[in-house]
Coordinates of C-alpha atoms in Angstrom, one line a residue:
X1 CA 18.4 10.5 -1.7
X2 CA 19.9 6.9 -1.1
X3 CA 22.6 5.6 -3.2
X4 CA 22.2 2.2 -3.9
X5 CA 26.1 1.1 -5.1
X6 CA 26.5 -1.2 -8.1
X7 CA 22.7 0.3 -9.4
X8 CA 21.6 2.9 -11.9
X9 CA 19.0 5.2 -10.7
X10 CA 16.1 5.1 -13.5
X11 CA 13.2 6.9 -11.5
X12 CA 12.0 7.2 -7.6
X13 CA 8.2 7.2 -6.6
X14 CA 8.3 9.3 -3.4
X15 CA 5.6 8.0 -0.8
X16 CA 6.5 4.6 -0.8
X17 CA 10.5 5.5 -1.1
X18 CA 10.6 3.5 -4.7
X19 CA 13.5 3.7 -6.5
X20 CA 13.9 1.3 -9.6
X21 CA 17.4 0.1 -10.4
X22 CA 18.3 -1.7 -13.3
X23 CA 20.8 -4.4 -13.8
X24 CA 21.4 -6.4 -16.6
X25 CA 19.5 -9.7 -17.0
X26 CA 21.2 -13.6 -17.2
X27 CA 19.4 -16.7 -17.5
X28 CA 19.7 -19.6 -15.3
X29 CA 19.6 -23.1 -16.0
X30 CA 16.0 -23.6 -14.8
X31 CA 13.3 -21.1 -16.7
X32 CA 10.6 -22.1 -16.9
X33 CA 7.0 -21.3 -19.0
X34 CA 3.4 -22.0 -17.4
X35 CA 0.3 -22.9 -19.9
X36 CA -3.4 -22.2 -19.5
X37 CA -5.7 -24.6 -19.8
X38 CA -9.4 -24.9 -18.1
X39 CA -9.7 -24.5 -14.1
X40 CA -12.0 -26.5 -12.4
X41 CA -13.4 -25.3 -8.5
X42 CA -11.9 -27.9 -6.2
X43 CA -8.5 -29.0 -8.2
X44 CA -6.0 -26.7 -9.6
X45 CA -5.8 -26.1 -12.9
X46 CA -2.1 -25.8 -14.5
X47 CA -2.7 -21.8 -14.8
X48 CA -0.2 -18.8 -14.8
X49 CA -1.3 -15.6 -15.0
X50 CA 0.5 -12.8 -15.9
X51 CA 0.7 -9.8 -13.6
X52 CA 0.2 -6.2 -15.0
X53 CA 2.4 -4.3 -12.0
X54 CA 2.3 -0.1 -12.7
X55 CA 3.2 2.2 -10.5
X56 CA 2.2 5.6 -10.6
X57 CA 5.3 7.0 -12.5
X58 CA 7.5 4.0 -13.1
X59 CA 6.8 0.8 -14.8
X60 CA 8.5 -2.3 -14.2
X61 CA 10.5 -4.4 -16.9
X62 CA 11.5 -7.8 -16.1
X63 CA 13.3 -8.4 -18.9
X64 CA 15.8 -5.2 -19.2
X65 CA 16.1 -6.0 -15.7
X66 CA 15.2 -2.7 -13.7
X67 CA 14.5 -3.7 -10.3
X68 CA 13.1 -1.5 -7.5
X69 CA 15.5 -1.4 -4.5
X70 CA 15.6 -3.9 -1.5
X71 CA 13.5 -2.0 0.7
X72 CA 12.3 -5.8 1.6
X73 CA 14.5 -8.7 1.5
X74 CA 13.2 -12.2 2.7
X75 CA 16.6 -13.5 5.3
X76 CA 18.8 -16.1 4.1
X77 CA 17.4 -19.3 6.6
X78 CA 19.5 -23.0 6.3
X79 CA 17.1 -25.8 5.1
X80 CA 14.3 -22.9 4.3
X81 CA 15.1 -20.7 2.4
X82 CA 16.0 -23.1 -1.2
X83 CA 15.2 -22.5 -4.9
X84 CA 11.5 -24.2 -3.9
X85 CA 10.5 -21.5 -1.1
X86 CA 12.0 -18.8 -3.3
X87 CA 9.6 -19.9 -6.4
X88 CA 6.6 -19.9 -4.3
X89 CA 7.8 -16.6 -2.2
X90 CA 8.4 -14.9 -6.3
X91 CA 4.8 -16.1 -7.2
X92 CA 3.6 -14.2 -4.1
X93 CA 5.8 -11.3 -4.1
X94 CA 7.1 -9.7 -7.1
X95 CA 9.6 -7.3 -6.1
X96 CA 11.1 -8.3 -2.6
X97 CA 15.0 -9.4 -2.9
X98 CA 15.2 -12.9 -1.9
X99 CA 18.5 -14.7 -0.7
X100 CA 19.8 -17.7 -0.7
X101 CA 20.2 -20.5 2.2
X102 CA 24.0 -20.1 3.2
X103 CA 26.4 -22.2 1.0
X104 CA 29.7 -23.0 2.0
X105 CA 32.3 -22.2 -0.4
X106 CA 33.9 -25.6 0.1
X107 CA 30.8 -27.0 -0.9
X108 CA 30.5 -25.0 -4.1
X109 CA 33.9 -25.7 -5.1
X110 CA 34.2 -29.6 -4.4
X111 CA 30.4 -30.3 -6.0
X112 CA 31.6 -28.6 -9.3
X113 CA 30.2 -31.6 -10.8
X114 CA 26.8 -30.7 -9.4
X115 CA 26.7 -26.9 -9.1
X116 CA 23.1 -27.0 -10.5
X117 CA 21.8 -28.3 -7.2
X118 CA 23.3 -25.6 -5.9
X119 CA 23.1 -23.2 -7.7
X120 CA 20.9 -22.8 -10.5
X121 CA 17.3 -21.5 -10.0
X122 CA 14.2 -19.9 -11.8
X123 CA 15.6 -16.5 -13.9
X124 CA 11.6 -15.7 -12.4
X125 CA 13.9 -15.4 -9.0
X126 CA 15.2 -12.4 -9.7
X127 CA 16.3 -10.1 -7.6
X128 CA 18.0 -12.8 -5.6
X129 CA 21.2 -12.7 -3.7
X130 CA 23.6 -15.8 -3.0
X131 CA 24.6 -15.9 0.5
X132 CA 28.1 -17.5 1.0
X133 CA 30.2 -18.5 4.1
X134 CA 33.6 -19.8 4.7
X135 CA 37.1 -19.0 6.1
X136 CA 39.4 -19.8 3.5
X137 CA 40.4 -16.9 0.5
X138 CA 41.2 -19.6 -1.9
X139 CA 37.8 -21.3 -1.8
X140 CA 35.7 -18.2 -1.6
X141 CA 37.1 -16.8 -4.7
X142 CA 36.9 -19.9 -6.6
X143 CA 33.1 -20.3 -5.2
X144 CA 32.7 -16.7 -6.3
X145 CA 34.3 -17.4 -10.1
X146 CA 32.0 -20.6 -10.3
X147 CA 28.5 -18.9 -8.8
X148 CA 29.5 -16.0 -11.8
X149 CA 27.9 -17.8 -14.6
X150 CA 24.1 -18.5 -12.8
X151 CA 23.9 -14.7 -12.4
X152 CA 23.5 -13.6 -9.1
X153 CA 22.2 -9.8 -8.6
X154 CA 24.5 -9.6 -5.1
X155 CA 26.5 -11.9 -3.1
X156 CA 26.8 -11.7 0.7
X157 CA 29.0 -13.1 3.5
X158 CA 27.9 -15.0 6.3
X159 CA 29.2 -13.2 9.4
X160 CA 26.1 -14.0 11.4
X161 CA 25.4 -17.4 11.8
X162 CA 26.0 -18.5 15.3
X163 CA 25.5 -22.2 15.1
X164 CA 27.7 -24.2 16.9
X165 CA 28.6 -26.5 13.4
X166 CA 29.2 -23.1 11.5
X167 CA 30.8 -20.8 14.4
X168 CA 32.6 -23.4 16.4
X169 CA 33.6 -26.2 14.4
X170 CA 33.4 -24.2 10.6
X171 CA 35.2 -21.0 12.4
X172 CA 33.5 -19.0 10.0
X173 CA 29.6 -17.6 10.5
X174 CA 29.3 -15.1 13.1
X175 CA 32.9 -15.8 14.9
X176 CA 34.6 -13.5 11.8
X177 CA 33.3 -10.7 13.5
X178 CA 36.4 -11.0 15.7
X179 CA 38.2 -10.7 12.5
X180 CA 37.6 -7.7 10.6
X181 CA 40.5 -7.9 9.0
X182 CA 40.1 -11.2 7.1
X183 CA 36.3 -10.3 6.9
X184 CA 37.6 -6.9 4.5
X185 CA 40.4 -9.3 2.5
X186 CA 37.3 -11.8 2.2
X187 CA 34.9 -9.0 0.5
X188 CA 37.6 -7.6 -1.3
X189 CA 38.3 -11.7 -2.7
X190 CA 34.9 -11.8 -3.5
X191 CA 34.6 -8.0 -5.2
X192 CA 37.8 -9.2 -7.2
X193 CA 35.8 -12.2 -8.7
X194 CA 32.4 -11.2 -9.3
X195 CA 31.0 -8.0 -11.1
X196 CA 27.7 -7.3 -9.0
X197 CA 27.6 -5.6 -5.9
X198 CA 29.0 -7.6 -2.6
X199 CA 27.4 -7.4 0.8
X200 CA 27.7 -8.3 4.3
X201 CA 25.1 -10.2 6.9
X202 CA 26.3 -9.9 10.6
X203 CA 25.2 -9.7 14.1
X204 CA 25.6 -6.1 16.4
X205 CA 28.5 -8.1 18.3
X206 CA 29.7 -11.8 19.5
X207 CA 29.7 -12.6 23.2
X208 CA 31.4 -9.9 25.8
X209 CA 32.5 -7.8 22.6
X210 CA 29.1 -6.1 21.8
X211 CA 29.6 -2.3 22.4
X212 CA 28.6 0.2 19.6
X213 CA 32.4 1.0 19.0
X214 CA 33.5 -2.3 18.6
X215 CA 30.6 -3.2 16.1
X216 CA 31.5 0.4 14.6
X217 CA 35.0 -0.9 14.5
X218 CA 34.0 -3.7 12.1
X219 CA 31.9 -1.8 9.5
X220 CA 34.6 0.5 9.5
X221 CA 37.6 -1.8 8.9
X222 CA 35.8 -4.0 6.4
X223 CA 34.2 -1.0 4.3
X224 CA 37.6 0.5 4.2
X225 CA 39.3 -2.3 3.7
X226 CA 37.3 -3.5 0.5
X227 CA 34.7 -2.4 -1.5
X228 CA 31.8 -3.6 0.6
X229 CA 29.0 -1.3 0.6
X230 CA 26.2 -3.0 2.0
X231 CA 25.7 -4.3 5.4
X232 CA 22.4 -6.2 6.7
X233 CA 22.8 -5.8 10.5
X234 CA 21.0 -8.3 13.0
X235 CA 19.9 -5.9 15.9
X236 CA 20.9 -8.9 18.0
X237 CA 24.7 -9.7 19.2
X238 CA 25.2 -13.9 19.4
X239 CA 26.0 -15.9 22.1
X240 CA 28.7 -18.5 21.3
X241 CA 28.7 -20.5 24.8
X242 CA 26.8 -23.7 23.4
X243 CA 23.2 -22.2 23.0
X244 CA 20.9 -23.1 20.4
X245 CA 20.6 -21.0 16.9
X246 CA 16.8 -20.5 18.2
X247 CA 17.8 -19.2 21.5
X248 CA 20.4 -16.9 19.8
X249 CA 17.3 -15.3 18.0
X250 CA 15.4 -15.5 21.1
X251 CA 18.0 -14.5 24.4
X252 CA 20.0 -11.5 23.3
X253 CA 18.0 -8.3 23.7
X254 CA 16.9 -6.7 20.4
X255 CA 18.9 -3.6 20.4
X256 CA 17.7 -1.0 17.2
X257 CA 19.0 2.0 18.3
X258 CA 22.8 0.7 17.3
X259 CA 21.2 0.0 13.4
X260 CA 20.1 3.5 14.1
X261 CA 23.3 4.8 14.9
X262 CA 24.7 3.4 12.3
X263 CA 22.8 5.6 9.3
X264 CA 23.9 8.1 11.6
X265 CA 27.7 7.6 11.6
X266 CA 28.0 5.7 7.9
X267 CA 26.0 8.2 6.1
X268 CA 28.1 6.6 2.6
X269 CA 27.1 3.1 3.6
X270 CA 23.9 1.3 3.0
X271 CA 22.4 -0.6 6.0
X272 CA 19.5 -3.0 5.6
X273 CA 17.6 -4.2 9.5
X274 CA 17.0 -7.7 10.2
X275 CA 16.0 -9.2 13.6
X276 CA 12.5 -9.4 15.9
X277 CA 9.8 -7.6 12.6
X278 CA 7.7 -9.7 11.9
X279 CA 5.0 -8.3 9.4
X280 CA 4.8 -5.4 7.0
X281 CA 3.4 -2.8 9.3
X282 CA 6.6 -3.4 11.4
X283 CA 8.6 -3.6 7.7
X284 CA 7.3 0.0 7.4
X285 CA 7.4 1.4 10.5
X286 CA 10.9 1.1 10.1
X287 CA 11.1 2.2 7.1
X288 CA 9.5 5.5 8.1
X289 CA 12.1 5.7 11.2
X290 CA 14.2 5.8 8.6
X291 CA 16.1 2.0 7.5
X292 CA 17.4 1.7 4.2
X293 CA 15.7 -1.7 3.6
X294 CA 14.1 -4.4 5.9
X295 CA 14.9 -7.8 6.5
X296 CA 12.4 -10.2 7.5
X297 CA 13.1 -14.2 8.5
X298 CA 11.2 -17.0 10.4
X299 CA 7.6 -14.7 9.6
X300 CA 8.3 -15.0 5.7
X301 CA 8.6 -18.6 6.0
X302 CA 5.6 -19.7 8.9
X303 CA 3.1 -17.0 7.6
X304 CA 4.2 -16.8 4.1
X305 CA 0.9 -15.5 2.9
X306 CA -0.2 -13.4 5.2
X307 CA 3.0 -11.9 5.1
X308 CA 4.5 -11.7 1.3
X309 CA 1.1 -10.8 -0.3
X310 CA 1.2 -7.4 1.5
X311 CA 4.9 -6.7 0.1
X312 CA 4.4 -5.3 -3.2
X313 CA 1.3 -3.0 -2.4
X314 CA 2.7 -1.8 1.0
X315 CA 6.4 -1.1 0.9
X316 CA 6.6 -0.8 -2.9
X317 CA 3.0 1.1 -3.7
X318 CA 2.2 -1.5 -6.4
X319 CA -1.5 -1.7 -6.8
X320 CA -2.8 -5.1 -5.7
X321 CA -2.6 -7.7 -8.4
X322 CA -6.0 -10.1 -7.0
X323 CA -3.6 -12.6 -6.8
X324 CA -5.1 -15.4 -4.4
X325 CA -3.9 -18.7 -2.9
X326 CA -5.3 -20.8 -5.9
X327 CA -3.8 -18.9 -8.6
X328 CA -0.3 -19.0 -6.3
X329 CA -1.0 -22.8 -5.9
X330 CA -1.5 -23.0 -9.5
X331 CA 1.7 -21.6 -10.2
X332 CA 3.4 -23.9 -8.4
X333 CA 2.0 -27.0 -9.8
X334 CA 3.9 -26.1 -13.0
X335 CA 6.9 -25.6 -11.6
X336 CA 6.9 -28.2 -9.0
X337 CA 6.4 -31.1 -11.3
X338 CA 8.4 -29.7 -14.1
X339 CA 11.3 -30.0 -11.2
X340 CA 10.4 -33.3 -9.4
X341 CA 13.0 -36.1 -9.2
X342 CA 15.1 -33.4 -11.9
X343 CA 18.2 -34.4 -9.2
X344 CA 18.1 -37.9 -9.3
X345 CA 17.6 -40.5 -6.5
X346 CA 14.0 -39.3 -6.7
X347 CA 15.1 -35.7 -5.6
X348 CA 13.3 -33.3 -5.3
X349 CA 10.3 -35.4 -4.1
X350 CA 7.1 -34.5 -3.0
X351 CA 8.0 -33.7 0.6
X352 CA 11.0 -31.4 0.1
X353 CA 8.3 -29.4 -2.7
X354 CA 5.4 -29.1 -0.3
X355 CA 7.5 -28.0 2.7
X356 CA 7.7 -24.1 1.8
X357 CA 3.7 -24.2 1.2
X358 CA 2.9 -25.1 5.6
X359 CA 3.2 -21.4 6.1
X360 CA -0.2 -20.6 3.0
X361 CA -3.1 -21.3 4.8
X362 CA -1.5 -20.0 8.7
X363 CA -4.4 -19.5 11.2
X364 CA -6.6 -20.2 8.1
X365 CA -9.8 -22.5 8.8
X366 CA -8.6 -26.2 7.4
X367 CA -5.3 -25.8 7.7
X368 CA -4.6 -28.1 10.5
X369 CA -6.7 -31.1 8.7
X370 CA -4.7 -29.9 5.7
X371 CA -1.3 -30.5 7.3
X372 CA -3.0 -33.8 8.3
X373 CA -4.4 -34.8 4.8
X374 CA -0.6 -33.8 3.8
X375 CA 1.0 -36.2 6.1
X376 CA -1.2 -39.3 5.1
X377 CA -0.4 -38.3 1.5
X378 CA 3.2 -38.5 1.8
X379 CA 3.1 -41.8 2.1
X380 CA 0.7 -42.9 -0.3
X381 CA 2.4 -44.6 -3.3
X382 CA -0.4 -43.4 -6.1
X383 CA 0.9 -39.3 -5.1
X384 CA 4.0 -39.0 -7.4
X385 CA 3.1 -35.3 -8.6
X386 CA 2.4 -32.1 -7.6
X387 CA -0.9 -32.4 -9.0
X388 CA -2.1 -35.3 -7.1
X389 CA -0.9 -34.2 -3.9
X390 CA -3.4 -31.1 -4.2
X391 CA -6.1 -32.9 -5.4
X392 CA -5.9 -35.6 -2.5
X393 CA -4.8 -33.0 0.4
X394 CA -6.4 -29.4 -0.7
X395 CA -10.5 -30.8 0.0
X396 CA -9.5 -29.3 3.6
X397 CA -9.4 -25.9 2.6
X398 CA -12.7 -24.0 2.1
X399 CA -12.5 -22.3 -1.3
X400 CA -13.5 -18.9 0.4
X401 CA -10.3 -19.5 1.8
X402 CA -8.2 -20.2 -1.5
X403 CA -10.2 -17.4 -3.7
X404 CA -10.2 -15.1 -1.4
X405 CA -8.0 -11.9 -2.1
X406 CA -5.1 -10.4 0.4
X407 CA -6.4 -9.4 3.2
X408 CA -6.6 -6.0 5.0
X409 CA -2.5 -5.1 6.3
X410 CA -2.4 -6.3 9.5
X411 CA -1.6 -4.4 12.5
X412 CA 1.9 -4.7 14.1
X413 CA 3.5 -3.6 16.8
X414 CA 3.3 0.1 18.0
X415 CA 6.1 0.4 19.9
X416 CA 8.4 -1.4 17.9
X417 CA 11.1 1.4 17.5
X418 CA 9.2 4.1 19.9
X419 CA 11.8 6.3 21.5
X420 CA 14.7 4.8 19.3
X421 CA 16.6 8.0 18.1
X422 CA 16.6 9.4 22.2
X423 CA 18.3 5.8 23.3
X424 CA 21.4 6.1 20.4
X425 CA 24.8 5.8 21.8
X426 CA 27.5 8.7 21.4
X427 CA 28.4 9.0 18.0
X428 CA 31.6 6.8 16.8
X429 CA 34.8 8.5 16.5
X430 CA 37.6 6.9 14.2
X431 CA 41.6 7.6 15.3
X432 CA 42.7 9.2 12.8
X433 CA 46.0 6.9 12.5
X434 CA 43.5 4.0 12.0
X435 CA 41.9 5.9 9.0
X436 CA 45.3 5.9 7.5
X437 CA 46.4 2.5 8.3
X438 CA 43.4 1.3 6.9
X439 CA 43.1 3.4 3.8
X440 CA 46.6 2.1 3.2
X441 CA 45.7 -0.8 3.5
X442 CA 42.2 -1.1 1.1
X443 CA 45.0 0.6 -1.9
X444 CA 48.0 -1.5 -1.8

């Protein structure tokens, strides 16, 4: 059975490989509590019902903080993936991990003034994992000490991003892959500072160095060299001559088999795929070829419904709540206007709320006059809440449409991972003077 470090094992529910793990619970700055008065059929009521998740042998306790595993993790995505996606992606989906956009550590530690801006979010977040990047050991620890007290479940290291401001100019993202070395003194910083479980997101390999040794070279040297654990592998290597972020998830062949071979020649280490799946019939056909846990990015975000609402029934074998785009829009009424302008400057507005909600209504009849209706609205000087903005914009949207319940899984890809386990490369062999030098090393 997988080990899950940093986790206690409470109970497992074998056909849909759920495993509940329990960490103590801290609140953040931001909870919040939702009221029920009466709905109406075409506006939103301010309504937030409470979920009654069982699963066959286990049961679910938010507040002595058992959670099940991260079989499904929603990707850390810059300018996406904030505290306001991650409140409507929790509404949806109770149980997948959700992580944070990337923060620097430089920007933690010189906005200590403002950390809550930063920082703080929802306890109703949880599981969530902080995603940090940076090149300096001074900075990251300090941005570890200061992220302590809002009670992250994990916190990860960008080694992945290929952007040209992150990569070139930052010299941190995806270009530490070259480094291994600082990458394990990093994790071990970070280890050293925090008392949850530490991680690592990278790609399979950075421009001409993308062979399965070499990427084998860098799990090995950071795992030994700190006590890193957990690494979420982009089945994509990046391309650092000047080509867009999009292109680097788009160019570079998708290549599974070296994730594959990595369960294979780390059977101590937990890896977690990310990179081309883009539903939950993909999410578990990897699953059942044999991942530890499935990352999904852009698909989460552009078809958030469609995609999230199948998360807790089909990877976790929850039984479907009825939960429908109403109630979900309901739910974030409370929040959003409980939150707007909480910044300052008039920040977070209107805009910046509605942004994560594009992706509800995808392929959905209304949802182009609704994107329309949306646009007109955000410039009209009697919409200063939540509220108002739905009952001005959400007369596109049929209400078969917002009460209708998830929909049947939708297919995915067949071939997906056919044939992956006859295309893995020759199994990695470690000098054995490196083992020593690098044991060595992780002691002193």
């Amino acid at each position: 059975m997988m080990k899950f470090p940093g986790y206690s094992l409470i109970s497992s529910f074998t056909p849909f490989h759920c495993i509940i793990l329990k960490k103590q619970r801290r609140l953040s700055a931001l909870d919040l509590s939702f009221n029920n008065p009466t709905k109406s059929r075409r506006t939103l009521s301010v309504c937030a019902t409470k979920q009654q998740l069982h699963n066959i042998n286990t049961q679910i306790e938010m507040g002595g903080q058992q959670y099940r595993p991260p079989l499904f993790s929603v990707a850390p995505m810059m300018e996406w993936t904030d505290t306001h996606y991650r409140t409507v992606a929790r509404i949806i989906s109770k149980h997948a991990w959700l992580y944070t956009e990337m923060l620097a550590a430089e920007t933690i530690v010189y906005q200590q003034e403002n950390l809550d801006r930063f920082l703080a979010f929802p306890s109703e977040q949880h599981p969530i994992v902080l995603q940090i990047g940076g090149n300096n050991l001074d900075n990251i620890a300090k941005a570890t000490q200061l992220a302590n007290a809002y009670g992250y479940d994990e916190i990860n290291l960008n080694c992945g991003c290929p952007s040209a401001k992150v990569a070139g100019h930052g010299c941190f993202g995806v270009r530490l892959m070259l480094d291994p070395k600082f990458v394990g003194e990093a994790m071990s910083v970070i280890a050293a500072n925090t008392d949850v479980p530490v991680s690592v997101k990278c790609r399979i390999g950075v421009d001409d160095h993308d062979s399965y040794n070499e990427l084998c070279d860098f799990i090995y040297k950071v795992s030994s060299l700190s006590p890193t654990k957990h690494f979420v592998i982009h089945s994509r290597k990046a391309l650092l001559n000047g080509i867009s972020p999009a292109d680097n998830r788009r160019i570079p062949p998708l290549k599974y088999e070296y994730y594959y071979a990595l369960l294979r020649d780390f059977p101590d280490l937990r890896f977690t795929i990310n990179g081309g799946i883009d539903c939950v019939d993909e999410v578990n056909a990897a699953l059942r070829e044999g991942a530890h846990g499935v990352m999904v990015g852009r698909a989460a975000f552009n078809n958030l419904w469609s995609t999230l609402a199948h998360v807790d029934s089909a990877v976790y074998g929850v039984p479907n709540s009825g939960l429908t785009r109403r109630k979900v829009l309901e739910q974030y009424q409370v929040y959003g206007d409980a939150v707007l302008g909480t910044y300052g400057n008039n920040r977070p507005n209107i805009r910046e709320l509605i942004k994560p909600l594009f992706g509800l209504f995808y392929c959905e009849p209304g949802n182009n006059l609704w994107k329309r209706r949306a646009d007109a609205a955000f410039l009209m000087k009697n919409i200063t809440t939540v509220k108002s903005f739905f009952e001005e914009t959400l007369v596109a949207i049929p209400d078969a449409v917002l009460d209708s319940p998830v929909a049947e899984l939708p297919s995915g890809r067949k071939d997906l991972f056919a044939n992956v386990r006859g295309l893995l490369p020759p199994p990695y062999e470690t000098r054995a003077e490196e083992v020593v030098l690098y044991a060595a090393q992780y002691q002193a």
